[in-house]
PDB file of C-alpha atoms in Angstrom:
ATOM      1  CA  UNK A 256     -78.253 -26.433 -25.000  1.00  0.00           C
ATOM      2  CA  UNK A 257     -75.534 -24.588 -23.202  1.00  0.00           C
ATOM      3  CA  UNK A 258     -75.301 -23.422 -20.223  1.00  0.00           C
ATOM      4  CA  UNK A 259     -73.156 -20.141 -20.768  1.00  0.00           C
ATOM      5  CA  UNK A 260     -75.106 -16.914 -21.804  1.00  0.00           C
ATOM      6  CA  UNK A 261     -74.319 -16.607 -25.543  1.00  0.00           C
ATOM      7  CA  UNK A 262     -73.835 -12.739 -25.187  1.00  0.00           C
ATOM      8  CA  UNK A 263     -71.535 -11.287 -22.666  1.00  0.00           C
ATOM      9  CA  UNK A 264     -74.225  -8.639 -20.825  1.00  0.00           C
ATOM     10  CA  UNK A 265     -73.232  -6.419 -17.698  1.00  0.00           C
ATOM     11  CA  UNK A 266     -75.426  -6.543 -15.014  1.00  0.00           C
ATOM     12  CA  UNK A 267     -72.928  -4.344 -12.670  1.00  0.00           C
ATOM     13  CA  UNK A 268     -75.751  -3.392 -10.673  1.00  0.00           C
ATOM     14  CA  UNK A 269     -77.426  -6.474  -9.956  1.00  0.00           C
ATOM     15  CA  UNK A 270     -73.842  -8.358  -9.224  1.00  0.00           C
ATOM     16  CA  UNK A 271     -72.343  -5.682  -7.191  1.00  0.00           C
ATOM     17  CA  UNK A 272     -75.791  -5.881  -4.952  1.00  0.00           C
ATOM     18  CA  UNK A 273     -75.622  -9.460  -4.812  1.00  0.00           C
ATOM     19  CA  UNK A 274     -71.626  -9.462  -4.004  1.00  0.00           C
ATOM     20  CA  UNK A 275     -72.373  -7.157  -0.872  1.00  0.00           C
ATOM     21  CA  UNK A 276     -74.761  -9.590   0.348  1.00  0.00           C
ATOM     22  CA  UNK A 277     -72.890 -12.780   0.341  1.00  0.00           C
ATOM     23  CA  UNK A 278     -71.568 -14.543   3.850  1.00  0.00           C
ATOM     24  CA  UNK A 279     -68.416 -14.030   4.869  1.00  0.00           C
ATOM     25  CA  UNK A 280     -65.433 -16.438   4.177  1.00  0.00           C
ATOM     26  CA  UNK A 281     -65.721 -17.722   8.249  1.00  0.00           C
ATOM     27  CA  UNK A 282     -69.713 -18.154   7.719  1.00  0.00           C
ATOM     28  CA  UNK A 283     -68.933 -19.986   4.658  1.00  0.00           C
ATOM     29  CA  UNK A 284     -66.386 -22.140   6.268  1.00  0.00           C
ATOM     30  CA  UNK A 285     -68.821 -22.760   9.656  1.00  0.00           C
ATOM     31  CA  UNK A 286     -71.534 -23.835   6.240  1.00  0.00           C
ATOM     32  CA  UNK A 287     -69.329 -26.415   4.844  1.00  0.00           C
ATOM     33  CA  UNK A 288     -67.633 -28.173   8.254  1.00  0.00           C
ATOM     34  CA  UNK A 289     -72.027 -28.190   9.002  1.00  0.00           C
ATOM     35  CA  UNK A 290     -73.150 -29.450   5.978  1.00  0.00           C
ATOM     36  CA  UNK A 291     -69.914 -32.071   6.028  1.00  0.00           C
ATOM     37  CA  UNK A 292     -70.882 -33.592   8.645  1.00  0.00           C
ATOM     38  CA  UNK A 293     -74.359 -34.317   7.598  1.00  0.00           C
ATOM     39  CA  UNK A 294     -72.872 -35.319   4.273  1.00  0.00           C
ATOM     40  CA  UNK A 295     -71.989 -39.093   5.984  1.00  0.00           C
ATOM     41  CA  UNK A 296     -74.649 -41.610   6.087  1.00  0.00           C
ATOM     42  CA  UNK A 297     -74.611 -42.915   9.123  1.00  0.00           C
ATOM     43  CA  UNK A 298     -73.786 -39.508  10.904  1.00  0.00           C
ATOM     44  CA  UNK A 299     -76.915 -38.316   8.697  1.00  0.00           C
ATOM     45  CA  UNK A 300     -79.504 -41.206  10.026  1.00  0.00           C
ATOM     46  CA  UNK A 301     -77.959 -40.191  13.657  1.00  0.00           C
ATOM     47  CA  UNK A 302     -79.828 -36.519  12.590  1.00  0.00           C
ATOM     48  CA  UNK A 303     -82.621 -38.246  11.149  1.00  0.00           C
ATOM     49  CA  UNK A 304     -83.243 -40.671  14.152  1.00  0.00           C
ATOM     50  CA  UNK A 305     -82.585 -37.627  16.813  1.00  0.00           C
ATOM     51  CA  UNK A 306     -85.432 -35.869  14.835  1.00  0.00           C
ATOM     52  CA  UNK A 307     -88.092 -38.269  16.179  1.00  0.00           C
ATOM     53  CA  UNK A 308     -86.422 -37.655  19.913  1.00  0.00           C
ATOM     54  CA  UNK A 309     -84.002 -37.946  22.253  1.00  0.00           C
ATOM     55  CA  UNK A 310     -81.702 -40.828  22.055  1.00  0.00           C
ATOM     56  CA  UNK A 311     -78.545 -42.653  24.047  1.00  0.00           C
ATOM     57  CA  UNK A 312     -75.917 -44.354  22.632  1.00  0.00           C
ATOM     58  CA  UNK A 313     -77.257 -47.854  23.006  1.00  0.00           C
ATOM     59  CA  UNK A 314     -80.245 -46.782  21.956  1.00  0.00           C
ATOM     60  CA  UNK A 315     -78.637 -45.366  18.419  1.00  0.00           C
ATOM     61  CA  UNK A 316     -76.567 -48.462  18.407  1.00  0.00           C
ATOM     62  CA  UNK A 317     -79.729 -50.614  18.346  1.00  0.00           C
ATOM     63  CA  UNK A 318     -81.483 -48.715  15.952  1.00  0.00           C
ATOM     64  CA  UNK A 319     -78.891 -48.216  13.357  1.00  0.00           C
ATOM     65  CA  UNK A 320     -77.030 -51.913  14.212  1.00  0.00           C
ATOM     66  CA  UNK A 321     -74.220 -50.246  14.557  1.00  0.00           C
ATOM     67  CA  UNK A 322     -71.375 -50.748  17.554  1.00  0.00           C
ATOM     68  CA  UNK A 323     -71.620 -48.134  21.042  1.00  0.00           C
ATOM     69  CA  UNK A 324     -68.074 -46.918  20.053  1.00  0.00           C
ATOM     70  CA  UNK A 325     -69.174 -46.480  15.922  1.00  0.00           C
ATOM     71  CA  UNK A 326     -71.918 -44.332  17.601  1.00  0.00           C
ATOM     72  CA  UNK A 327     -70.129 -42.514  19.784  1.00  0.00           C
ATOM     73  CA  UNK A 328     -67.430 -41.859  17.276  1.00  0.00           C
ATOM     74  CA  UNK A 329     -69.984 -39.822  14.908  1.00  0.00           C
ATOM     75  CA  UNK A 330     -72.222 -38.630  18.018  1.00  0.00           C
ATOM     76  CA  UNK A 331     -68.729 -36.575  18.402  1.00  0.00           C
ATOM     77  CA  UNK A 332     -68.257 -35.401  15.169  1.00  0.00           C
ATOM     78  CA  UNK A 333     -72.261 -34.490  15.216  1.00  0.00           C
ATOM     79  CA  UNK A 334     -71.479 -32.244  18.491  1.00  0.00           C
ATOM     80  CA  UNK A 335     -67.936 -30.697  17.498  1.00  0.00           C
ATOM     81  CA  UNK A 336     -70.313 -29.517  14.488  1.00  0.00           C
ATOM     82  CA  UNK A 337     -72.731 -28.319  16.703  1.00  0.00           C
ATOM     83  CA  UNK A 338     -75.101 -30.364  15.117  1.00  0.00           C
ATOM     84  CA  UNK A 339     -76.055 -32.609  18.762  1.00  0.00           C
ATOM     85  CA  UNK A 340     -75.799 -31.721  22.176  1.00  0.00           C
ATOM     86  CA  UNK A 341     -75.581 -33.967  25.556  1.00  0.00           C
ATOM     87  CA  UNK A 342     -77.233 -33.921  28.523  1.00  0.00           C
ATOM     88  CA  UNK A 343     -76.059 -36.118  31.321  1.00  0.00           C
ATOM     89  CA  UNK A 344     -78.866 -38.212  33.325  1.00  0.00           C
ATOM     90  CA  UNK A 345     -77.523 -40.068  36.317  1.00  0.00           C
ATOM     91  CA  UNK A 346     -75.284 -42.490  33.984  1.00  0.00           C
ATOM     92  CA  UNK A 347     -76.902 -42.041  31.293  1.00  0.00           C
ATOM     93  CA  UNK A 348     -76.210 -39.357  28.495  1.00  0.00           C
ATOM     94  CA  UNK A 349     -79.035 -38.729  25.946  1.00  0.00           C
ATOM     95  CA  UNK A 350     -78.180 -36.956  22.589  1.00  0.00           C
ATOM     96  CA  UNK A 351     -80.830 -34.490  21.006  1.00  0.00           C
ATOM     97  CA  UNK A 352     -80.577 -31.895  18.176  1.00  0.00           C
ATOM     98  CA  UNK A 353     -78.773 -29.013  18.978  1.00  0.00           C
ATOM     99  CA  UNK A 354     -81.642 -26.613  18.086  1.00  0.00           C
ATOM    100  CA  UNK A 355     -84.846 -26.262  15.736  1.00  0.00           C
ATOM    101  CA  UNK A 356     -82.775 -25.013  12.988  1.00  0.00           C
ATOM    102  CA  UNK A 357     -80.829 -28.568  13.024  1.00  0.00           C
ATOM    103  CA  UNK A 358     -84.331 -30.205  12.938  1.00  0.00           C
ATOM    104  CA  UNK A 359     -85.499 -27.576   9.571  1.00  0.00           C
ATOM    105  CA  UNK A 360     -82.179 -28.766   7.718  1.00  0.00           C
ATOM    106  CA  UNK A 361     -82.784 -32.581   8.801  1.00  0.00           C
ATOM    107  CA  UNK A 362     -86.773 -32.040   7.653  1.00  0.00           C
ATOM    108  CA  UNK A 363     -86.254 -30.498   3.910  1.00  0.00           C
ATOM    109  CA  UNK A 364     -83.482 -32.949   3.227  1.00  0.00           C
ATOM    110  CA  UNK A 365     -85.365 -35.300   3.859  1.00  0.00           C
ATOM    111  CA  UNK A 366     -88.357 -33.601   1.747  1.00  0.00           C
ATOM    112  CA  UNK A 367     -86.312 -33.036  -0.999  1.00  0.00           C
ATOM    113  CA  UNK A 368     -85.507 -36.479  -1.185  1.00  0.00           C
ATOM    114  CA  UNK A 369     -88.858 -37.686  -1.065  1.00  0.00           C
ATOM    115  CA  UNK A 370     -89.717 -35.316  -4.248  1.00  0.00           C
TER     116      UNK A 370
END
């Protein structure tokens, strides 16, 4: 089975439509530095764990047995993506998704995997 059409059919209609509606090159760039960043294991059970709640950095470190500065190192990758954000308690900063559409793209990955 191939998967090239065996006849070579216009659909000008259809493609010009479908051309119109497609992001622009910026939107598609923002989509890919996103979706890179999630594309790293640990960086993606950072998302994961952040999903359940807010975390610090010792806490990540403790659940993923991974170092403060390992942590910290892809907690600022997660927020130059806009992926995270920080809020500052006394000494303390606690990470947390950046919004609910972070928390949708974290959920279906996660049930598509489980498919």
């Amino acid at each position: 089975m191939r998967n090239v059409c065996d006849e070579r059919h216009e659909h000008k209609e259809r493609v010009s439509k479908i051309k119109a509606e497609l992001e622009t090159r910026e939107i598609v760039e923002k989509m890919v530095k996103l979706l890179r960043a999630c594309a790293d294991e640990t960086r993606l059970k950072i998302l994961i764990a952040l999903s359940k709640g807010d975390l610090c950095t010792c806490d990540l470190s403790q659940i993923l047995s991974l170092s403060s500065s390992a942590i910290s190192h892809q907690l600022r990758v997660l927020k130059l993506s806009n992926l995270v954000d920080s809020i500052r308690i006394g000494k303390q900063v606690v990470y947390k998704l950046r919004d609910r559409h972070v928390l949708e793209l974290i959920s279906s990955a996660l049930e598509n995997a489980k498919e």
